[in-house]
Amino acid sequence: MPKTPSPCIDVCKFKREGHCIGCSMTKAQKSMFKALKKDTHRKGFIEMLTAQQARLGRYEHWELAYRKKLAKKKIAAEDVL
């Protein structure tokens, strides 16, 4: 199985107090995700990120965009989300 792709959805505008308006990651979190090698750690990061999005609000668009990214890479969303 391919490794879990980055939660980045290619918006990359850090306007919400340092959080990207596309995925809610900060620049430090983007670097952190890139350093994660084990897929279990990557999936855990996605879980943390979805909780962060729920707390921050206004990220309803992210899941649909990420599901499209997963489908394009032929990865089942159920395996990641």
XYZ file of C-alpha atoms in Angstrom:
81
model
C 0.000 0.000 0.000
C 1.323 3.483 -0.843
C 2.175 5.724 2.048
C -0.361 8.258 3.272
C -0.072 11.449 1.208
C 0.325 14.893 2.684
C -2.899 16.531 3.880
C -1.905 19.602 1.860
C -4.496 20.379 -0.825
C -2.256 22.876 -2.674
C -3.743 26.137 -1.415
C -0.827 27.157 0.858
C -1.952 30.562 2.109
C -1.151 31.132 5.762
C -3.744 33.748 6.685
C -5.551 32.306 9.719
C -3.110 33.113 12.513
C -0.367 31.114 10.808
C -2.647 28.289 9.672
C -3.120 27.483 5.993
C -6.604 28.331 4.733
C -6.622 25.084 2.722
C -5.576 22.395 5.198
C -5.089 24.197 8.571
C -1.427 23.186 8.884
C 1.170 25.669 10.042
C 4.529 25.864 8.258
C 6.092 23.917 11.136
C 3.439 21.194 10.837
C 4.071 20.922 7.078
C 7.765 20.325 7.769
C 6.897 17.863 10.527
C 4.645 15.811 8.248
C 7.357 15.588 5.591
C 9.725 14.123 8.197
C 7.295 11.346 9.195
C 8.393 8.054 7.651
C 6.111 5.473 9.260
C 2.616 5.306 7.815
C 1.091 4.872 11.275
C 2.626 8.212 12.274
C 1.311 9.858 9.086
C -2.212 8.551 9.798
C -1.954 9.785 13.387
C -0.962 13.201 12.070
C -4.066 13.234 9.826
C -6.223 12.430 12.886
C -4.619 15.282 14.816
C -5.128 17.607 11.865
C -8.837 16.814 11.487
C -9.295 17.525 15.215
C -7.441 20.819 14.740
C -9.696 21.696 11.805
C -12.804 20.989 13.881
C -11.479 23.231 16.645
C -10.550 26.071 14.280
C -13.674 25.790 12.097
C -14.130 26.770 8.427
C -12.387 23.693 6.993
C -15.401 21.758 5.684
C -13.923 21.914 2.158
C -10.751 20.063 3.132
C -12.127 16.520 3.437
C -13.670 16.545 -0.045
C -10.471 17.929 -1.593
C -8.335 15.381 0.286
C -10.629 12.518 -0.738
C -10.160 13.577 -4.379
C -6.391 13.585 -3.860
C -6.556 10.080 -2.360
C -8.733 8.809 -5.225
C -6.296 10.202 -7.779
C -3.496 8.269 -6.052
C -5.740 5.164 -5.861
C -5.769 5.107 -2.066
C -9.002 4.199 -0.265
C -10.138 7.122 1.902
C -11.280 4.629 4.550
C -7.649 3.576 4.984
C -6.603 7.145 5.815
C -9.565 9.099 7.221
